[in-house]
Amino acid sequence: MADTTEFELVSPERLVASEQVAMVVVPGAEGDFGVLPQHSPMISTIRPGVISIYSNDTTNVSSKIFVAGGFAEVVGDRCTVLAEEAVAVSDLDAAAAKDRLSAAESALSSASSDGEKNAAVRELAIANAMVSAAV
Amino acid sequence: MASLKDLRDRIDSVKSTQKITSAMKMVAAAKLRRAQEQAEASRPYANGMDKVLASLASSAKDTAGAPALLAGTGKEDVQMIVLCTAGRGLCGGFNTSLTREAVRLGKEHQAAGRTVKFICVGRKGIPAINRNFPGAIVETFLDIDKPKLTFSKAAEISAKILEMFDNQDFDACTLVYARFQSAIAQIVTAQQLIPFAVEETGDSEDAGGASASYEYEPDQGEILADLLPRNLSVQIFKALLENAASEHGARMSAMDSASRNAGDMINSLTLLYNRSRQAQITKELIEIVSGAEAL
């Protein structure tokens, strides 16, 4: 049995990460889930949050990456995450995230149509997750 | 006959034109390489999306209550055509052939009694569409590649399309763009975006087998509903990248032939210049000689 999983994080513009990991914890739409080797095949949507990568063992986090939603596909020894926005947590700017949060809040309060409101709610969730990740 | 000075001026002017065209060719070549790299980098995402979507869609398509983005609205009365052209000219027949395809599609729909609406991405398609279909352009996106073509620009376009689709402004949507084949060959392609045409892959049995064993979280229908709008952005982004690469390829070959033409022109003008110069010298000599003889 293989003791590592091949983890790939892909954004529309580039391949963000591709490495062998012991475990990866993904913020699924219905709760975080950890992917260990031999995970059963699944597809899940992702809420805005932080992906934790455990590259050597399952106790120490080696890197964290913020994603703004997307979906994950797990097959056998491979875990592919397709994310629309992916930034390493260490590169997150707390001030910029707060700016984005307040911009999203004002967009929500001024939204007139349902479409605008939905977009604002989504943006607000992303900004919220970003702020809590950046601290 | 043109005087020597006129000829000299023309040679100079063609020379400076040649300098411009060869510089543009070099710029286009550099941009082409960058556009190709960008297209390359975006491929893993699009492939992953395609794979998941294909396995989801094939099982969801026949069930009742499939999302409208996949199944369509059941009508095809109002057709939306998204035309992607370049923002600038000087790239050979690139813009013309794209616009021609869009106009042809539009006329076809009109002949079938349907209403046609247009979204123009890039400046160059607008005049021809306005001429052929006055008032049919509902939205334009200009300067999307300035300073750089990013996914968020594509997401902006798809958000607008989705908003209009939700408002039931149109029933089906087609994207017209140039698929990049090589620097000298671009294939004008019309791709149906809404309802989304799932590509029937040859190894459908494999996909079917894999999809049967997946666990879905939250559930298949919800994932599909979440995925389809994202997929629209991805498809548009892919098309825009292809289009950008095609544009630079087309400009490169157009500027290459322009530089070559300028070179030919300089040669023939120089030949003409030298001939006239010699003819003038000969004429002056004859005048001097015959003048001396007359004395």
Short mmCIF file of C-alpha atoms in Angstrom, two decimals:
data_model
loop_
_atom_site.label_atom_id
_atom_site.label_comp_id
_atom_site.label_asym_id
_atom_site.label_seq_id
_atom_site.Cartn_x
_atom_site.Cartn_y
_atom_site.Cartn_z
CA MET A 1 0.00 0.00 0.00
CA ALA A 2 1.30 3.36 -0.94
CA ASP A 3 1.79 5.61 2.06
CA THR A 4 1.48 8.88 0.20
CA THR A 5 -1.20 10.55 -1.87
CA GLU A 6 -0.51 12.57 -4.97
CA PHE A 7 -1.97 15.99 -4.29
CA GLU A 8 -2.61 18.49 -7.08
CA LEU A 9 -3.95 21.99 -6.68
CA VAL A 10 -4.94 23.62 -9.95
CA SER A 11 -6.20 27.13 -10.60
CA PRO A 12 -7.52 28.22 -14.02
CA GLU A 13 -4.30 30.07 -14.70
CA ARG A 14 -1.69 27.59 -13.53
CA LEU A 15 -0.78 24.46 -11.60
CA VAL A 16 -0.32 25.80 -8.06
CA ALA A 17 0.98 22.70 -6.33
CA SER A 18 1.72 19.12 -7.21
CA GLU A 19 3.37 16.93 -4.57
CA GLN A 20 3.33 13.64 -2.70
CA VAL A 21 1.69 14.13 0.66
CA ALA A 22 0.92 11.98 3.68
CA MET A 23 -2.41 13.69 4.23
CA VAL A 24 -4.29 16.71 3.00
CA VAL A 25 -7.24 18.36 4.73
CA VAL A 26 -9.72 19.99 2.37
CA PRO A 27 -12.54 22.35 3.43
CA GLY A 28 -15.49 20.51 1.88
CA ALA A 29 -18.91 22.09 1.51
CA GLU A 30 -20.26 19.91 4.30
CA GLY A 31 -17.24 20.02 6.57
CA ASP A 32 -13.49 19.53 6.36
CA PHE A 33 -12.29 16.15 5.25
CA GLY A 34 -8.84 14.64 5.39
CA VAL A 35 -7.58 12.64 2.45
CA LEU A 36 -5.29 9.74 3.34
CA PRO A 37 -3.97 7.14 0.93
CA GLN A 38 -6.65 4.70 -0.29
CA HIS A 39 -9.43 7.18 0.29
CA SER A 40 -12.64 6.07 -1.41
CA PRO A 41 -13.36 7.89 -4.67
CA MET A 42 -15.41 11.04 -4.17
CA ILE A 43 -16.26 14.40 -5.63
CA SER A 44 -17.03 17.31 -3.36
CA THR A 45 -17.52 21.01 -3.67
CA ILE A 46 -15.31 23.24 -1.56
CA ARG A 47 -16.23 26.25 0.53
CA PRO A 48 -13.81 29.17 0.87
CA GLY A 49 -11.18 28.12 3.39
CA VAL A 50 -7.73 26.75 3.99
CA ILE A 51 -6.24 23.54 2.63
CA SER A 52 -3.70 22.05 5.04
CA ILE A 53 -0.98 19.92 3.56
CA TYR A 54 0.79 17.32 5.71
CA SER A 55 3.65 16.25 3.51
CA ASN A 56 5.73 14.01 5.82
CA ASP A 57 3.48 12.63 8.54
CA THR A 58 -0.09 13.14 9.63
CA THR A 59 0.68 15.32 12.65
CA ASN A 60 2.61 18.31 11.30
CA VAL A 61 1.15 20.78 8.85
CA SER A 62 3.82 21.60 6.26
CA SER A 63 1.95 24.27 4.33
CA LYS A 64 -1.41 25.97 4.15
CA ILE A 65 -3.09 27.31 1.06
CA PHE A 66 -6.17 29.50 0.97
CA VAL A 67 -8.77 28.64 -1.70
CA ALA A 68 -11.87 30.61 -2.60
CA GLY A 69 -14.10 27.69 -3.45
CA GLY A 70 -14.00 25.11 -6.20
CA PHE A 71 -14.22 21.35 -6.04
CA ALA A 72 -12.11 18.33 -5.21
CA GLU A 73 -11.88 14.95 -6.86
CA VAL A 74 -10.38 12.02 -4.98
CA VAL A 75 -9.51 8.84 -6.85
CA GLY A 76 -7.37 6.11 -5.31
CA ASP A 77 -4.00 7.65 -4.58
CA ARG A 78 -4.71 10.99 -6.18
CA CYS A 79 -6.44 14.09 -4.86
CA THR A 80 -7.09 16.89 -7.34
CA VAL A 81 -8.40 20.22 -6.15
CA LEU A 82 -9.70 22.65 -8.75
CA ALA A 83 -9.86 26.08 -7.15
CA GLU A 84 -10.74 29.41 -8.67
CA GLU A 85 -8.40 31.37 -6.47
CA ALA A 86 -5.47 29.88 -4.58
CA VAL A 87 -3.01 31.81 -2.41
CA ALA A 88 -0.50 30.48 0.11
CA VAL A 89 -1.63 31.55 3.58
CA SER A 90 1.78 33.10 4.25
CA ASP A 91 1.21 35.39 1.23
CA LEU A 92 -2.19 36.57 2.41
CA ASP A 93 -2.39 40.23 3.30
CA ALA A 94 -4.62 40.78 6.31
CA ALA A 95 -5.22 44.44 5.47
CA ALA A 96 -6.16 43.66 1.86
CA ALA A 97 -8.49 40.91 3.07
CA LYS A 98 -10.21 43.36 5.43
CA ASP A 99 -10.59 45.84 2.57
CA ARG A 100 -12.18 43.12 0.51
CA LEU A 101 -14.51 42.25 3.38
CA SER A 102 -15.74 45.81 3.77
CA ALA A 103 -16.12 46.15 -0.01
CA ALA A 104 -18.20 42.97 -0.02
CA GLU A 105 -20.33 44.24 2.85
CA SER A 106 -21.11 47.50 1.09
CA ALA A 107 -21.84 45.59 -2.14
CA LEU A 108 -24.32 43.44 -0.25
CA SER A 109 -26.10 46.38 1.33
CA SER A 110 -26.39 48.16 -2.03
CA ALA A 111 -27.37 45.05 -4.02
CA SER A 112 -30.73 45.54 -5.70
CA SER A 113 -31.38 42.42 -7.75
CA ASP A 114 -31.23 38.79 -6.64
CA GLY A 115 -28.28 38.14 -8.90
CA GLU A 116 -26.27 40.96 -7.36
CA LYS A 117 -27.22 39.81 -3.89
CA ASN A 118 -26.09 36.26 -4.56
CA ALA A 119 -22.79 37.47 -5.93
CA ALA A 120 -22.30 39.73 -2.90
CA VAL A 121 -23.10 36.91 -0.46
CA ARG A 122 -20.58 34.68 -2.20
CA GLU A 123 -17.95 37.41 -2.17
CA LEU A 124 -18.66 38.05 1.51
CA ALA A 125 -18.10 34.39 2.38
CA ILE A 126 -14.78 34.42 0.49
CA ALA A 127 -13.66 37.63 2.19
CA ASN A 128 -14.69 36.34 5.61
CA ALA A 129 -12.73 33.14 5.17
CA MET A 130 -9.78 35.14 3.88
CA VAL A 131 -9.73 37.43 6.89
CA SER A 132 -9.87 34.54 9.35
CA ALA A 133 -7.15 32.71 7.41
CA ALA A 134 -4.88 35.74 7.24
CA VAL A 135 -4.81 36.39 11.00
CA MET B 1 8.60 60.54 -64.73
CA ALA B 2 9.28 60.93 -61.02
CA SER B 3 12.33 62.97 -60.18
CA LEU B 4 15.27 61.46 -58.35
CA LYS B 5 14.30 63.19 -55.15
CA ASP B 6 10.76 61.77 -55.30
CA LEU B 7 12.18 58.27 -55.70
CA ARG B 8 14.58 58.76 -52.81
CA ASP B 9 11.73 59.90 -50.58
CA ARG B 10 9.59 56.90 -51.48
CA ILE B 11 12.42 54.49 -50.76
CA ASP B 12 12.93 56.11 -47.36
CA SER B 13 9.25 55.92 -46.54
CA VAL B 14 8.99 52.24 -47.49
CA LYS B 15 12.07 51.56 -45.42
CA SER B 16 10.55 53.06 -42.31
CA THR B 17 7.33 51.13 -42.91
CA GLN B 18 9.39 47.98 -43.11
CA LYS B 19 11.04 48.81 -39.81
CA ILE B 20 7.64 49.14 -38.16
CA THR B 21 6.25 45.92 -39.61
CA SER B 22 9.29 43.87 -38.70
CA ALA B 23 9.23 45.28 -35.16
CA MET B 24 5.54 44.39 -34.90
CA LYS B 25 6.32 40.92 -36.13
CA MET B 26 8.88 40.44 -33.40
CA VAL B 27 6.52 41.76 -30.73
CA ALA B 28 3.76 39.46 -31.97
CA ALA B 29 6.13 36.49 -31.85
CA ALA B 30 7.02 37.23 -28.23
CA LYS B 31 3.37 37.70 -27.30
CA LEU B 32 2.45 34.51 -29.12
CA ARG B 33 4.91 32.54 -27.06
CA ARG B 34 3.53 34.01 -23.86
CA ALA B 35 -0.06 33.34 -24.93
CA GLN B 36 0.80 29.75 -25.71
CA GLU B 37 2.42 29.28 -22.31
CA GLN B 38 -0.68 30.70 -20.67
CA ALA B 39 -2.91 28.38 -22.67
CA GLU B 40 -0.70 25.47 -21.69
CA ALA B 41 -0.89 26.39 -18.01
CA SER B 42 -4.67 26.56 -18.04
CA ARG B 43 -5.08 23.11 -19.53
CA PRO B 44 -4.93 20.95 -16.35
CA TYR B 45 -7.84 22.86 -14.82
CA ALA B 46 -9.98 22.64 -17.93
CA ASN B 47 -9.21 18.94 -18.33
CA GLY B 48 -10.11 18.19 -14.71
CA MET B 49 -13.33 20.14 -15.11
CA ASP B 50 -14.19 18.31 -18.32
CA LYS B 51 -13.62 14.93 -16.73
CA VAL B 52 -15.77 15.55 -13.67
CA LEU B 53 -18.46 17.24 -15.69
CA ALA B 54 -18.63 14.47 -18.26
CA SER B 55 -19.17 11.82 -15.61
CA LEU B 56 -21.78 13.94 -13.82
CA ALA B 57 -23.61 15.20 -16.86
CA SER B 58 -24.04 11.89 -18.64
CA SER B 59 -26.02 10.55 -15.69
CA ALA B 60 -27.92 13.77 -15.01
CA LYS B 61 -28.91 14.67 -18.54
CA ASP B 62 -31.85 12.29 -18.86
CA THR B 63 -33.28 12.83 -15.41
CA ALA B 64 -36.07 15.34 -15.00
CA GLY B 65 -35.16 18.65 -13.44
CA ALA B 66 -31.69 18.80 -14.90
CA PRO B 67 -30.26 22.33 -14.69
CA ALA B 68 -31.28 24.63 -17.54
CA LEU B 69 -27.63 25.30 -18.32
CA LEU B 70 -27.31 21.65 -19.32
CA ALA B 71 -30.75 20.79 -20.67
CA GLY B 72 -31.62 24.13 -22.25
CA THR B 73 -34.83 26.08 -21.84
CA GLY B 74 -36.74 23.87 -24.22
CA LYS B 75 -36.95 26.67 -26.78
CA GLU B 76 -34.52 28.18 -29.22
CA ASP B 77 -36.28 31.40 -30.13
CA VAL B 78 -33.63 33.83 -28.99
CA GLN B 79 -30.04 33.07 -29.89
CA MET B 80 -27.09 34.75 -28.25
CA ILE B 81 -23.82 34.87 -30.14
CA VAL B 82 -20.65 35.78 -28.27
CA LEU B 83 -18.13 37.02 -30.79
CA CYS B 84 -14.49 37.15 -29.70
CA THR B 85 -12.28 39.31 -31.89
CA ALA B 86 -9.05 41.17 -31.39
CA GLY B 87 -8.95 44.64 -29.91
CA ARG B 88 -6.70 45.84 -32.71
CA GLY B 89 -6.31 45.37 -36.42
CA LEU B 90 -3.23 44.70 -38.55
CA CYS B 91 -3.54 40.97 -38.17
CA GLY B 92 -4.49 39.84 -41.64
CA GLY B 93 -7.86 38.24 -42.14
CA PHE B 94 -8.23 37.30 -38.47
CA ASN B 95 -11.00 39.69 -37.46
CA THR B 96 -12.74 39.50 -40.82
CA SER B 97 -13.07 35.74 -40.81
CA LEU B 98 -14.35 35.69 -37.22
CA THR B 99 -16.92 38.37 -37.95
CA ARG B 100 -17.96 36.66 -41.16
CA GLU B 101 -18.68 33.45 -39.28
CA ALA B 102 -20.72 35.29 -36.65
CA VAL B 103 -22.72 37.13 -39.32
CA ARG B 104 -23.31 33.88 -41.20
CA LEU B 105 -24.60 32.21 -38.01
CA GLY B 106 -26.78 35.20 -37.25
CA LYS B 107 -28.31 35.26 -40.74
CA GLU B 108 -28.98 31.54 -40.49
CA HIS B 109 -30.89 32.01 -37.25
CA GLN B 110 -32.78 34.98 -38.68
CA ALA B 111 -33.76 32.96 -41.74
CA ALA B 112 -35.20 30.37 -39.35
CA GLY B 113 -37.29 33.11 -37.74
CA ARG B 114 -35.29 33.42 -34.52
CA THR B 115 -34.11 36.56 -32.81
CA VAL B 116 -30.36 37.09 -32.65
CA LYS B 117 -28.46 39.01 -30.00
CA PHE B 118 -24.74 39.64 -29.82
CA ILE B 119 -22.08 40.09 -27.19
CA CYS B 120 -18.88 41.49 -28.63
CA VAL B 121 -15.58 40.78 -26.92
CA GLY B 122 -12.92 42.95 -28.52
CA ARG B 123 -13.47 46.09 -30.52
CA LYS B 124 -13.10 44.85 -34.07
CA GLY B 125 -16.30 42.89 -34.43
CA ILE B 126 -18.62 45.73 -33.49
CA PRO B 127 -18.93 47.74 -36.75
CA ALA B 128 -19.75 44.76 -38.96
CA ILE B 129 -22.33 43.41 -36.53
CA ASN B 130 -23.92 46.84 -36.20
CA ARG B 131 -24.12 47.10 -39.98
CA ASN B 132 -25.70 43.65 -40.44
CA PHE B 133 -27.83 43.53 -37.31
CA PRO B 134 -28.60 47.07 -36.15
CA GLY B 135 -29.23 47.26 -32.41
CA ALA B 136 -28.51 43.58 -31.80
CA ILE B 137 -25.43 44.10 -29.65
CA VAL B 138 -26.49 43.88 -26.03
CA GLU B 139 -23.09 44.00 -24.36
CA THR B 140 -19.47 44.69 -25.24
CA PHE B 141 -16.26 43.85 -23.43
CA LEU B 142 -13.29 45.90 -24.57
CA ASP B 143 -9.59 45.75 -23.74
CA ILE B 144 -9.87 42.43 -21.94
CA ASP B 145 -6.22 41.66 -22.63
CA LYS B 146 -4.98 44.86 -21.02
CA PRO B 147 -2.81 44.67 -19.06
CA LYS B 148 -3.13 40.89 -19.04
CA LEU B 149 -5.75 38.31 -19.82
CA THR B 150 -6.82 36.86 -16.46
CA PHE B 151 -9.42 34.37 -15.35
CA SER B 152 -11.35 37.07 -13.54
CA LYS B 153 -12.02 38.81 -16.88
CA ALA B 154 -13.51 35.59 -18.24
CA ALA B 155 -15.51 35.20 -15.04
CA GLU B 156 -16.88 38.71 -15.53
CA ILE B 157 -18.10 37.83 -19.02
CA SER B 158 -19.67 34.58 -17.88
CA ALA B 159 -21.34 36.30 -14.93
CA LYS B 160 -22.98 38.72 -17.38
CA ILE B 161 -24.08 35.85 -19.63
CA LEU B 162 -25.50 33.94 -16.67
CA GLU B 163 -27.36 37.00 -15.44
CA MET B 164 -29.00 37.43 -18.84
CA PHE B 165 -29.77 33.72 -18.99
CA ASP B 166 -31.42 33.86 -15.58
CA ASN B 167 -33.51 36.80 -16.79
CA GLN B 168 -34.50 34.63 -19.75
CA ASP B 169 -33.08 37.10 -22.23
CA PHE B 170 -32.02 34.26 -24.51
CA ASP B 171 -32.44 30.50 -24.93
CA ALA B 172 -29.16 29.33 -26.39
CA CYS B 173 -25.69 30.77 -26.52
CA THR B 174 -22.90 30.18 -29.02
CA LEU B 175 -19.30 31.31 -28.74
CA VAL B 176 -17.39 32.25 -31.90
CA TYR B 177 -13.62 32.28 -31.58
CA ALA B 178 -10.49 31.21 -33.43
CA ARG B 179 -8.93 27.98 -32.30
CA PHE B 180 -5.17 28.12 -32.43
CA GLN B 181 -3.57 25.50 -34.63
CA SER B 182 -0.29 27.06 -35.65
CA ALA B 183 1.11 30.52 -36.25
CA ILE B 184 -0.23 30.43 -39.80
CA ALA B 185 -3.43 28.47 -39.29
CA GLN B 186 -6.31 29.53 -37.07
CA ILE B 187 -9.60 27.69 -37.19
CA VAL B 188 -12.74 29.75 -36.71
CA THR B 189 -14.88 27.74 -34.32
CA ALA B 190 -18.46 28.10 -33.16
CA GLN B 191 -18.94 26.40 -29.81
CA GLN B 192 -22.27 25.96 -28.11
CA LEU B 193 -22.10 27.19 -24.50
CA ILE B 194 -25.72 27.03 -23.37
CA PRO B 195 -27.11 24.40 -23.28
CA PHE B 196 -23.72 22.91 -22.63
CA ALA B 197 -22.75 20.22 -25.11
CA VAL B 198 -21.00 17.44 -23.22
CA GLU B 199 -18.31 15.91 -25.34
CA GLU B 200 -18.96 12.27 -25.99
CA THR B 201 -15.61 10.69 -25.37
CA GLY B 202 -14.67 7.37 -26.86
CA ASP B 203 -13.94 5.82 -23.50
CA SER B 204 -17.41 6.48 -22.15
CA GLU B 205 -17.44 3.05 -20.53
CA ASP B 206 -14.47 4.00 -18.36
CA ALA B 207 -16.10 7.26 -17.37
CA GLY B 208 -19.36 5.48 -16.59
CA GLY B 209 -17.58 2.92 -14.45
CA ALA B 210 -15.69 5.59 -12.56
CA SER B 211 -18.72 7.78 -11.97
CA ALA B 212 -20.70 4.87 -10.56
CA SER B 213 -18.22 4.41 -7.73
CA TYR B 214 -17.85 8.08 -6.74
CA GLU B 215 -19.24 9.42 -3.52
CA TYR B 216 -20.78 12.83 -3.93
CA GLU B 217 -20.79 15.54 -1.33
CA PRO B 218 -23.27 17.30 -1.03
CA ASP B 219 -25.04 15.37 -3.83
CA GLN B 220 -24.78 14.90 -7.55
CA GLY B 221 -27.40 17.48 -8.50
CA GLU B 222 -25.99 20.20 -6.28
CA ILE B 223 -22.46 19.65 -7.46
CA LEU B 224 -23.65 19.82 -11.03
CA ALA B 225 -25.54 23.05 -10.36
CA ASP B 226 -22.38 24.49 -8.81
CA LEU B 227 -20.13 23.21 -11.52
CA LEU B 228 -21.99 24.37 -14.62
CA PRO B 229 -21.60 28.14 -14.04
CA ARG B 230 -17.92 27.59 -13.21
CA ASN B 231 -17.55 25.55 -16.35
CA LEU B 232 -18.94 28.45 -18.39
CA SER B 233 -16.15 30.70 -17.13
CA VAL B 234 -13.60 28.00 -17.85
CA GLN B 235 -14.85 27.50 -21.41
CA ILE B 236 -14.80 31.25 -22.04
CA PHE B 237 -11.34 31.60 -20.53
CA LYS B 238 -10.08 28.76 -22.70
CA ALA B 239 -11.59 30.36 -25.79
CA LEU B 240 -10.12 33.76 -24.94
CA LEU B 241 -6.66 32.26 -24.50
CA GLU B 242 -6.91 30.39 -27.79
CA ASN B 243 -8.17 33.54 -29.43
CA ALA B 244 -5.27 35.60 -28.08
CA ALA B 245 -2.77 33.05 -29.34
CA SER B 246 -4.50 33.00 -32.72
CA GLU B 247 -4.49 36.78 -32.90
CA HIS B 248 -0.78 37.03 -32.27
CA GLY B 249 -0.11 34.20 -34.71
CA ALA B 250 -2.18 35.90 -37.38
CA ARG B 251 -0.47 39.23 -36.74
CA MET B 252 2.93 37.61 -36.88
CA SER B 253 2.35 36.07 -40.28
CA ALA B 254 0.63 39.21 -41.60
CA MET B 255 3.56 41.36 -40.50
CA ASP B 256 6.02 38.84 -41.91
CA SER B 257 4.50 39.09 -45.36
CA ALA B 258 4.21 42.86 -45.04
CA SER B 259 7.94 43.08 -44.26
CA ARG B 260 8.70 40.86 -47.23
CA ASN B 261 6.54 42.97 -49.52
CA ALA B 262 8.29 46.10 -48.31
CA GLY B 263 11.64 44.47 -49.07
CA ASP B 264 10.52 43.64 -52.63
CA MET B 265 9.27 47.17 -53.09
CA ILE B 266 12.55 48.67 -51.85
CA ASN B 267 14.47 46.51 -54.33
CA SER B 268 12.39 47.52 -57.33
CA LEU B 269 12.40 51.19 -56.30
CA THR B 270 16.19 51.14 -55.86
CA LEU B 271 16.58 49.60 -59.30
CA LEU B 272 14.36 52.29 -60.79
CA TYR B 273 16.29 54.99 -58.91
CA ASN B 274 19.66 53.80 -60.19
CA ARG B 275 18.37 53.55 -63.77
CA SER B 276 16.99 57.08 -63.69
CA ARG B 277 20.22 58.37 -62.20
CA GLN B 278 22.27 56.74 -64.94
CA ALA B 279 19.86 57.99 -67.61
CA GLN B 280 20.21 61.51 -66.28
CA ILE B 281 24.02 61.35 -66.28
CA THR B 282 24.01 60.02 -69.83
CA LYS B 283 21.65 62.78 -70.89
CA GLU B 284 23.87 65.46 -69.36
CA LEU B 285 26.95 64.01 -71.09
CA ILE B 286 25.19 64.01 -74.45
CA GLU B 287 24.17 67.60 -73.92
CA ILE B 288 27.75 68.64 -73.11
CA VAL B 289 29.18 66.73 -76.07
CA SER B 290 26.66 68.02 -78.56
CA GLY B 291 27.09 71.52 -77.16
CA ALA B 292 30.87 71.29 -77.69
CA GLU B 293 30.38 69.99 -81.24
CA ALA B 294 28.13 72.86 -82.13
CA LEU B 295 30.90 75.39 -81.39
#
